[in-house]
Coordinates of C-alpha atoms (C1' of nucleotides) in Angstrom, one line a residue:
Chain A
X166 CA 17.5 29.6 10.9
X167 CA 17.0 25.8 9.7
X168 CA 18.3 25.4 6.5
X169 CA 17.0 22.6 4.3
X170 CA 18.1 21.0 1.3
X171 CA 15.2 18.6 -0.4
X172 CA 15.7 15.8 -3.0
X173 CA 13.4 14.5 -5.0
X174 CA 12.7 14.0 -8.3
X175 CA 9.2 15.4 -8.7
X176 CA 9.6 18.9 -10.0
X177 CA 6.1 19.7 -8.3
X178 CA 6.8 18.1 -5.0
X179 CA 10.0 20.3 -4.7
X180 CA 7.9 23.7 -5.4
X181 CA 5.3 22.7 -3.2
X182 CA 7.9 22.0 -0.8
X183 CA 10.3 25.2 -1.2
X184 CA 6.8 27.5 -1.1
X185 CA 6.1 25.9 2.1
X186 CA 8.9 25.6 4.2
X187 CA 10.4 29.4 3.0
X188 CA 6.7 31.2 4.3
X189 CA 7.4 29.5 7.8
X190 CA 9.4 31.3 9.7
X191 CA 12.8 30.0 11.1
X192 CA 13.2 27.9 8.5
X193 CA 14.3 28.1 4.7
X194 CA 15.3 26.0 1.5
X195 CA 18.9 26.2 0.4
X196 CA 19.4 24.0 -2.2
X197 CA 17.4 21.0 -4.1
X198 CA 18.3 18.4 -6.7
X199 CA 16.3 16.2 -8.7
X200 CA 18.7 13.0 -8.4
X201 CA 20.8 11.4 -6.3
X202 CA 24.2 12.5 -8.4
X203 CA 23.3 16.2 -8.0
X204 CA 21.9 15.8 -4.3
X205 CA 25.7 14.5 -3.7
X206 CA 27.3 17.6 -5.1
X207 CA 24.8 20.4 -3.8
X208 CA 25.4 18.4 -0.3
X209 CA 29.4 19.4 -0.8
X210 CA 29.1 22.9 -1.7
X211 CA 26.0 23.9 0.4
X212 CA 25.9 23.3 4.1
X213 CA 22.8 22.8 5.4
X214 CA 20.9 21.1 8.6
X215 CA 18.3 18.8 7.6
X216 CA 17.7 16.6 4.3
X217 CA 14.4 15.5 3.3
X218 CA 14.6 12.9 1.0
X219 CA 13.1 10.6 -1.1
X220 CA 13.2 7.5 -1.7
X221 CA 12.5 6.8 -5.2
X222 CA 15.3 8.5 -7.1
X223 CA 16.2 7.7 -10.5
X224 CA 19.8 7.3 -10.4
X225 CA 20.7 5.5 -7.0
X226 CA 17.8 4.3 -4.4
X227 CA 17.0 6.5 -1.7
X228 CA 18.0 4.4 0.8
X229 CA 21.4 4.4 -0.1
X230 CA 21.8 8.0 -0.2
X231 CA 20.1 7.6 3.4
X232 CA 23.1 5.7 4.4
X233 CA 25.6 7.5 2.2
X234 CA 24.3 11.0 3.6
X235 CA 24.1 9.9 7.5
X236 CA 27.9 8.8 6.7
X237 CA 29.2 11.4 5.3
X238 CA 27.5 14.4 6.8
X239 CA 26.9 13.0 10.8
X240 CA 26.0 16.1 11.8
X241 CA 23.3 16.2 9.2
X242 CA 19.8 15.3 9.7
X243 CA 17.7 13.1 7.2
X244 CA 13.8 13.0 7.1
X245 CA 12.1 10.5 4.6
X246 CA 9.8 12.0 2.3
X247 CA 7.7 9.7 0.4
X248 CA 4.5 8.2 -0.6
X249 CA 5.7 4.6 0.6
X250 CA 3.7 3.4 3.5
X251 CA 4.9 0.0 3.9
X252 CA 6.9 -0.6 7.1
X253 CA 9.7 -1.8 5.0
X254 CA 10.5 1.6 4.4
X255 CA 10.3 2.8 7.3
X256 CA 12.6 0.2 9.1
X257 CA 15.2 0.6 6.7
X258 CA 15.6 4.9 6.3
X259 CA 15.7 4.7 9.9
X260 CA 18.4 2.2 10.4
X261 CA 20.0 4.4 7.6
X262 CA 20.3 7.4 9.8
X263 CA 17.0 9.1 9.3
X264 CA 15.5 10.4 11.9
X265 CA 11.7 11.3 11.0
X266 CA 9.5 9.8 8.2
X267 CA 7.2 12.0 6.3
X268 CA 4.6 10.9 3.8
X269 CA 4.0 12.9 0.8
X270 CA -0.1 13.0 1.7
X271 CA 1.5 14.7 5.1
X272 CA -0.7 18.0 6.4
X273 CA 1.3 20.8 5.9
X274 CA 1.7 21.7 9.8
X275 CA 3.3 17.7 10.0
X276 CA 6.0 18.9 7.8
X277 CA 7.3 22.0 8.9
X278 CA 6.3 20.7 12.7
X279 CA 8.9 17.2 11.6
X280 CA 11.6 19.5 10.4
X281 CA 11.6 21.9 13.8
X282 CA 11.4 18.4 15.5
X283 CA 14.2 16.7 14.2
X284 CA 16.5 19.5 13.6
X285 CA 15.9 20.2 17.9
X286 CA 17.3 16.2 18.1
X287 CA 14.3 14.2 18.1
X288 CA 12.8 12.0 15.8
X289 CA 9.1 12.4 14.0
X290 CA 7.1 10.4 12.1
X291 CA 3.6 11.4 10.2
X292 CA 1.0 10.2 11.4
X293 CA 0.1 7.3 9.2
X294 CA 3.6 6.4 9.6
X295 CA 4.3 6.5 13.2
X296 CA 0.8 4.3 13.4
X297 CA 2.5 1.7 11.1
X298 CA 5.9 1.6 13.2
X299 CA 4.1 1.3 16.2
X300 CA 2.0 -2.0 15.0
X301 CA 4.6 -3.8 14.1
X302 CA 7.0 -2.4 16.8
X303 CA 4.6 -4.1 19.4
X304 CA 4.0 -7.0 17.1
X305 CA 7.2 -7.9 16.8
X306 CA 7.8 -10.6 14.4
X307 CA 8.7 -10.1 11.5
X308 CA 9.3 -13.2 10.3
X309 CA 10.9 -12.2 7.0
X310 CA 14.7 -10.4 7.2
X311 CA 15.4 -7.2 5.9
X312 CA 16.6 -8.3 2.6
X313 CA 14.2 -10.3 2.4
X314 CA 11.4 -7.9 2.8
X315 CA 13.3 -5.8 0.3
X316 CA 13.4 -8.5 -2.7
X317 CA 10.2 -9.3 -2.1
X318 CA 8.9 -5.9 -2.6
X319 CA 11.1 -5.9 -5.9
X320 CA 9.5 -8.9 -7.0
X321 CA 6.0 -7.4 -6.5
X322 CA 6.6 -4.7 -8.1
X323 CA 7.3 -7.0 -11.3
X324 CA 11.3 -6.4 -11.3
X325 CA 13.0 -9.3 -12.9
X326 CA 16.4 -11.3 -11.1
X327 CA 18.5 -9.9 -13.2
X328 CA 17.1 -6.3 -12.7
X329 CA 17.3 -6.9 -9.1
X330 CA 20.4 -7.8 -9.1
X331 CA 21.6 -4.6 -11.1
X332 CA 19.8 -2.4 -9.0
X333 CA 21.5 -4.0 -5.8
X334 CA 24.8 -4.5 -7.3
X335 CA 24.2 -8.7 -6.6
X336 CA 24.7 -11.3 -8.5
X337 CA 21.7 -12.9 -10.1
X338 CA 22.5 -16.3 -8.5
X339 CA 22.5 -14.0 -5.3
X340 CA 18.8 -13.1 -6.1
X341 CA 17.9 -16.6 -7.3
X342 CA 19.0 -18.3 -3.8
X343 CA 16.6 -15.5 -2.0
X344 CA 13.6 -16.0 -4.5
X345 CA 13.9 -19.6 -4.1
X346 CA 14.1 -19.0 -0.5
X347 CA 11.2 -16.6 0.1
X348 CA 9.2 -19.1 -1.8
X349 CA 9.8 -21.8 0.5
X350 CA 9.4 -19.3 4.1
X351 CA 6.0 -18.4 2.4
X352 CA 5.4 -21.6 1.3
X353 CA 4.0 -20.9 -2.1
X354 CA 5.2 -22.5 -5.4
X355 CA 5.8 -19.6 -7.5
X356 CA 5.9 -15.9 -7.7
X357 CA 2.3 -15.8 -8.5
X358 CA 1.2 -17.3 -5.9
X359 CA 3.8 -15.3 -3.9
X360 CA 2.4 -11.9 -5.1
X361 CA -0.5 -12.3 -4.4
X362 CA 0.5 -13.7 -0.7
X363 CA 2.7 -10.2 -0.2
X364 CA -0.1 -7.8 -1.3
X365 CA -2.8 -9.9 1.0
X366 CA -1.0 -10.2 3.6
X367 CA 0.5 -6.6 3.6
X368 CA 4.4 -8.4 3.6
X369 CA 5.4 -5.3 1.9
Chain B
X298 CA -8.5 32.7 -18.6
X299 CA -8.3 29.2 -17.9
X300 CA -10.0 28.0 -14.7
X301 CA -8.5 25.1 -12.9
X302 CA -9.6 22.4 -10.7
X303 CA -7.1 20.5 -8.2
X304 CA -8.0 17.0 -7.2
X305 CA -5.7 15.5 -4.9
X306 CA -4.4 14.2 -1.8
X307 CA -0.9 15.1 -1.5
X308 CA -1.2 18.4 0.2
X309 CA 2.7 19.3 -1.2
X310 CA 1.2 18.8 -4.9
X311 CA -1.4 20.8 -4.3
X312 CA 0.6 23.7 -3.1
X313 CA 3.5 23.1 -6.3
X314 CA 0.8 22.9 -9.0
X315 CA -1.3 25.9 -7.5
X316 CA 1.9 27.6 -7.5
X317 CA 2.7 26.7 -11.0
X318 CA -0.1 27.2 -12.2
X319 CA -0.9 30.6 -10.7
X320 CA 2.2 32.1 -11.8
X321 CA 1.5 30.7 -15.3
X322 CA -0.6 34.0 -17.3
X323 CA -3.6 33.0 -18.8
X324 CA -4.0 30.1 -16.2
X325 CA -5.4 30.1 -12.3
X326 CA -6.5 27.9 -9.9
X327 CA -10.1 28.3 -8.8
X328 CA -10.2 25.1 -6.3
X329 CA -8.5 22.1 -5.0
X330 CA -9.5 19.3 -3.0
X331 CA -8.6 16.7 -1.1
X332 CA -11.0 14.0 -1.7
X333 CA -13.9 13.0 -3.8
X334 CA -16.4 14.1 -1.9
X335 CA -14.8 17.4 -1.4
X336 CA -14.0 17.1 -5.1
X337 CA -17.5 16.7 -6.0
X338 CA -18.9 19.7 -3.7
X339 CA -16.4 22.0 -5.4
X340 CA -17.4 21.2 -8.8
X341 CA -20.5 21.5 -8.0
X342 CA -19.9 25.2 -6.6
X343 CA -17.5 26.6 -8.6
X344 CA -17.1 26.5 -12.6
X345 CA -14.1 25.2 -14.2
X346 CA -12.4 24.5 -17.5
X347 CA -10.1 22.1 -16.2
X348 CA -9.7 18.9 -14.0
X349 CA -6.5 17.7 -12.8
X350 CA -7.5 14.7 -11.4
X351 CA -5.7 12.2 -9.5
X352 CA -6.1 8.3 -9.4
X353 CA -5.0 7.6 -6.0
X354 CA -7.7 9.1 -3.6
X355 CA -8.1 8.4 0.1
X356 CA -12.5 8.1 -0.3
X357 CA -13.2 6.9 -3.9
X358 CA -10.9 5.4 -6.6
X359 CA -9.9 8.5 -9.5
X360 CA -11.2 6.5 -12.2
X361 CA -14.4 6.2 -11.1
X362 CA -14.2 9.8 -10.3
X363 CA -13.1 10.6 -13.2
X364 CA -16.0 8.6 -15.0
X365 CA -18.5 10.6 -12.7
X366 CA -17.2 13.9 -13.7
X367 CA -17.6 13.6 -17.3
X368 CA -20.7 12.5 -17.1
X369 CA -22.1 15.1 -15.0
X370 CA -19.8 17.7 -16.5
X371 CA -19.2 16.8 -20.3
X372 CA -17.8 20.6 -20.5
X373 CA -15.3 19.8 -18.5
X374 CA -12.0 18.4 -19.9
X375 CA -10.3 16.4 -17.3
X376 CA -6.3 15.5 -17.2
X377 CA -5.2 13.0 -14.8
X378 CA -2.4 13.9 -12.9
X379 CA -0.8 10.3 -10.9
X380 CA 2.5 8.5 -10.4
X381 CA 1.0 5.4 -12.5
X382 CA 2.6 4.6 -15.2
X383 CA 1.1 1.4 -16.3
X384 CA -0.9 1.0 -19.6
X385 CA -3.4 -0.1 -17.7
X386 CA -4.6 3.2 -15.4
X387 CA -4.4 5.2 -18.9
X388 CA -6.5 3.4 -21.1
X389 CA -9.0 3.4 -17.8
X390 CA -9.2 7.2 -17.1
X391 CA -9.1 7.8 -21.2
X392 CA -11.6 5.4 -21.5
X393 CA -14.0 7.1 -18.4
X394 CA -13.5 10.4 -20.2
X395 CA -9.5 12.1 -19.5
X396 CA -8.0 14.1 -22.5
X397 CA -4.4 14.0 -20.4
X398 CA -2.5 11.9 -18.4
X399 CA 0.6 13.7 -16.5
X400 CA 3.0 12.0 -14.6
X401 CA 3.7 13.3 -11.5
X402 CA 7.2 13.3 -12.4
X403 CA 6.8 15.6 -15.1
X404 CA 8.2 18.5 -16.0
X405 CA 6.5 21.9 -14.7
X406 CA 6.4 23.0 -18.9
X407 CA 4.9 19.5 -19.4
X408 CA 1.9 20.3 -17.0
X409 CA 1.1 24.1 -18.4
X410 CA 1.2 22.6 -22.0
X411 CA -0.9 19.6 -21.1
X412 CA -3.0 22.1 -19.7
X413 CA -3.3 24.8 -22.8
X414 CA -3.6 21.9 -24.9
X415 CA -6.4 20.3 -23.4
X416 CA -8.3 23.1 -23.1
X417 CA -7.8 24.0 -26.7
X418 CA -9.6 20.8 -27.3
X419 CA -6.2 18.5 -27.7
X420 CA -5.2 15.5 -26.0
X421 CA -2.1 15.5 -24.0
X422 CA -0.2 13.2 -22.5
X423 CA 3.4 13.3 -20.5
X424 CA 6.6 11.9 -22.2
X425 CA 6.5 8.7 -20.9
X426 CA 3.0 8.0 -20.5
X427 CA 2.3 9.0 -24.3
X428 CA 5.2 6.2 -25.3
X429 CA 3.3 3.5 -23.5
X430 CA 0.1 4.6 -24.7
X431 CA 1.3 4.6 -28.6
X432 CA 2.4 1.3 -27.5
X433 CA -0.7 0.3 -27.4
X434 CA -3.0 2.0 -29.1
X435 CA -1.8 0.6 -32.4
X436 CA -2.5 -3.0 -30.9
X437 CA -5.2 -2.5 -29.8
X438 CA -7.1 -3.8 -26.3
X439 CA -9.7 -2.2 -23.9
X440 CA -11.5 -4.5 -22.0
X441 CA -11.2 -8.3 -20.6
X442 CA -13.2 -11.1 -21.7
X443 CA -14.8 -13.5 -19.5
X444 CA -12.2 -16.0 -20.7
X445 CA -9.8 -13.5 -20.0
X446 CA -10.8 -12.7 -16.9
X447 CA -11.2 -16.3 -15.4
X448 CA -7.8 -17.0 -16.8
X449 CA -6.4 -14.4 -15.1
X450 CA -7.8 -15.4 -11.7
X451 CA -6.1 -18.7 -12.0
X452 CA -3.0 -17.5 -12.3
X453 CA -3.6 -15.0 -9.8
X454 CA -4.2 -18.6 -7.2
X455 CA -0.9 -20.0 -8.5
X456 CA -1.7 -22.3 -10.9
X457 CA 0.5 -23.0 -14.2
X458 CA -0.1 -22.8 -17.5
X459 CA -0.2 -27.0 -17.8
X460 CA -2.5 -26.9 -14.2
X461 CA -5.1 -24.5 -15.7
X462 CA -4.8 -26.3 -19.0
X463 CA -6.2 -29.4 -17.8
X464 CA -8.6 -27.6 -15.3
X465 CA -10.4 -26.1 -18.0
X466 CA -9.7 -28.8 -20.7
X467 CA -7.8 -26.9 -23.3
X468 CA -4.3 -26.5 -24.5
X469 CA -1.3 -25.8 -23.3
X470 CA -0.5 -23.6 -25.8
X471 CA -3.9 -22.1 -25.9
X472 CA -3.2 -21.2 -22.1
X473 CA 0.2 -19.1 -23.1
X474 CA -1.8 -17.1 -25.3
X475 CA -4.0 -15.9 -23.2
X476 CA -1.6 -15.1 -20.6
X477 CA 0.9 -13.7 -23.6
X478 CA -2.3 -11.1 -24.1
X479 CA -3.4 -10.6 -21.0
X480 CA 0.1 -9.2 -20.3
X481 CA -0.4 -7.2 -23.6
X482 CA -4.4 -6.0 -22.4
X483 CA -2.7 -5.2 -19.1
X484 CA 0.4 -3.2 -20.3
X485 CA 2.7 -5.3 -17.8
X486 CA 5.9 -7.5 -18.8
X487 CA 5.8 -10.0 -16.3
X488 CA 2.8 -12.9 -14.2
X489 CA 4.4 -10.4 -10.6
X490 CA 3.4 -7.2 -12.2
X491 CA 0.1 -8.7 -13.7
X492 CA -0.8 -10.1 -10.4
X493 CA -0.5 -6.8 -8.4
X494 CA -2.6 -5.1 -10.8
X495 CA -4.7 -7.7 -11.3
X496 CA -5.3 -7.9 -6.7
X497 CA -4.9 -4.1 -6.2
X498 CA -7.1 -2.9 -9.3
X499 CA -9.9 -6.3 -8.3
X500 CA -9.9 -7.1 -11.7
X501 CA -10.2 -10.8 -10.1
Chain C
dA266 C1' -22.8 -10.2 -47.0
dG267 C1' -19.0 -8.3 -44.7
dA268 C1' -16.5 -6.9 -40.6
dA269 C1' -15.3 -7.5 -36.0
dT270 C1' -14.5 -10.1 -32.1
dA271 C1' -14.3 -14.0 -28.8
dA272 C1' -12.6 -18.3 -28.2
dC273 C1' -9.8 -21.7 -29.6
dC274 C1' -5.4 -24.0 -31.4
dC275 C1' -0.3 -24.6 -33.0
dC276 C1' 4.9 -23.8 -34.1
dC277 C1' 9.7 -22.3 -32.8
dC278 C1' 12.9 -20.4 -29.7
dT279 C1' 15.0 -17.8 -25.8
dA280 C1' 14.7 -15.9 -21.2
dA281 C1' 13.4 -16.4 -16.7
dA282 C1' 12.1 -19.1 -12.8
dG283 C1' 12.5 -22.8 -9.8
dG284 C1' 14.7 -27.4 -7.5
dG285 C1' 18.6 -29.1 -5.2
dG286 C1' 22.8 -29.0 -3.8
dG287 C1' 27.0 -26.3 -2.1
dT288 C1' 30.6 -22.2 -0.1
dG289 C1' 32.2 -18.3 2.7
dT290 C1' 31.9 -13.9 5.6
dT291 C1' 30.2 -11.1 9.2
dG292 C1' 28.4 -9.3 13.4
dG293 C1' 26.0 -10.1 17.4
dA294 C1' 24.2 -13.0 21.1
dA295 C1' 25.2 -16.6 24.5
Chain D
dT206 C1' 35.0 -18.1 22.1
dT207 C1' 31.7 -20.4 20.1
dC208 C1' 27.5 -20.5 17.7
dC209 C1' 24.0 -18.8 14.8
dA210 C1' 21.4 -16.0 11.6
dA211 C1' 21.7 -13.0 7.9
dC212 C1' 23.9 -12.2 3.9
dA213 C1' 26.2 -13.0 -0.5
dC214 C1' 27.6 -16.2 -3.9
dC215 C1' 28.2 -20.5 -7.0
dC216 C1' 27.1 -25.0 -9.6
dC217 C1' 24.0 -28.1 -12.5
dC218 C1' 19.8 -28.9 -14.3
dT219 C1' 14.5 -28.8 -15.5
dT220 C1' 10.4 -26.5 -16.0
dT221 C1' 7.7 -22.5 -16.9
dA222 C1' 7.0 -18.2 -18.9
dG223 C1' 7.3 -15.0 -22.6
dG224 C1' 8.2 -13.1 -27.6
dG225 C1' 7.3 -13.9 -32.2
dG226 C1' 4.8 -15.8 -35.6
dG227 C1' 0.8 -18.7 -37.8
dG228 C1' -4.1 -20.3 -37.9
dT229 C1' -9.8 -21.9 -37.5
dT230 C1' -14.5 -21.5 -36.1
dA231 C1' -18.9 -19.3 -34.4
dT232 C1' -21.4 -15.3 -33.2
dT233 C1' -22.9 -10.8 -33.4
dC234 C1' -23.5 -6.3 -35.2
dT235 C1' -24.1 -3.6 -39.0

DNA sequence: AGAATAACCCCCCTAAAGGGGGTGTTGGAA
DNA sequence: TTCCAACACCCCCTTTAGGGGGGTTATTCT
């Protein structure tokens, strides 16, 4: 029996998800939380063999918890669940531990097929997803760093430097130096410009 | 009975809100679909009360959806159901003919209210969208003006406010308020934001 | 004639962004 | 072991953007 713990914040996600997984056979749900706090605390009382997680949480970012979970819990395995597509994402839950990537638009069958993948050691990825990670796998270059990638998608998504920073735990100088920076990789003059450079040119 | 219409991608939504709303009494779920063109076959098969209606679909965009529904169905009362929370989207699906707008995050009461609600002839909108759009509302705003609109594309390119001042030989100051409203029309607090929606919603 | 709206202009003031410099740590490749 | 890239941080300073007000015309619809 695979037992599954899901957290997410979307009330209707989690009951689509619970219906699902406890019809399948093998499988069943044994605890969910809503945030990243609660996920922390139903992770300590409830064992459990596979996570699926997501990555927009409102207390702490997903991500983290990625890294936190995979830390903490090694035995434990993590699968994204989430409606981000960019590659970003991807890259950074799996260098957090994760070991399969699901989007939220996932067929059924992909989900409880993922879960029975991981949990027998192996990684899966939906597959929208897995066609992402291969493209740029083969491609390569990515010519912006991690972090970078990362404050660039916060600066789409119209976060200030100071909100930024809170929500990294960086200084704001910290975020200024990397603006100031992406602006000159992408040589643009400001973050207009830059937006619009990052959505046409699928950066993030 | 109320008879309800699913339109939407995420196969895991689906699942929750038929679940919600089936064991809901006074309530079912007569259809779902996937896409609009699936959407638009089921309504044309099978009679409904209610839409929920998302913006984010894989074929056509909701809103024009959305637009097309009410006009072929002016029975119908439709409530969009999405993860956007900008002014923007709302005043959009309102305007094309929604009575609700429900975040995805909301709460599983939220949605059967919205849904009674509507269908009692009521407007209903989520916690957080009904904020933004009370916001608004007493501020007023629907559309953009030409002037509006070819401001906005300049900024979109990267130019200032002093740069598009002298382009279009006017003043500086005249140039902040435009952009001052267009963040106002748009529902977004900063030139990032307003870009992405400006690129991923073609108002340029 | 009156109301509404687009287009235009101006003030003050603060917050945020951007330009140009700099420091130090770390972890991996050579 | 040395070197380098990525990361995080700091300073000073100027420009741009954004929040809050205040207006005038001309047109268009009723």
């Amino acid at each position: 029996m695979i037992n599954v713990i899901i957290i997410d914040d979307h009330p209707i996600v989690v009951d689509g998800m619970r219906q699902l997984i406890d019809a399948e056979p093998g499988m069943r749900v044994v605890g969910a939380a809503m945030n990243g706090a609660d996920g922390k605390e139903l992770l300590k009382s409830t064992p459990a063999d596979i996570v699926l997680l997501d990555i927009n949480l409102p207390d702490i970012n997903g991500m983290e918890l990625c890294e936190y979970i995979h830390r903490h819990y090694p035995a434990l395995r993590i699968i994204a669940l989430t409606g981000f597509k960019e590659y970003f994402y991807m890259q950074k839950m799996i260098h957090n531990g994760a070991s399969g990537y699901l989007l939220k638009n996932a067929m059924p069958e992909e989900i409880t097929e993922g879960i029975r993948t991981v949990y027998g050691g192996g990684e899966y990825f939906s597959d929208e997803a897995g066609n992402v990670i291969r493209m740029h796998r083969e491609k390569g270059g990515i010519f912006l760093t991690m972090r970078e990638t990362e404050l660039l998608s916060l600066i789409v998504e119209g976060y200030t430097n100071r909100e930024i920073a809170d929500k990294l735990f960086l200084g704001v100088e910290t975020i200024n130096s990397y603006r100031k920076n992406l602006l000159l990789k992408l040589g643009v003059k400001n973050t207009a410009a830059m937006v619009r450079l990052a959505i046409t040119e699928k950066l993030v």
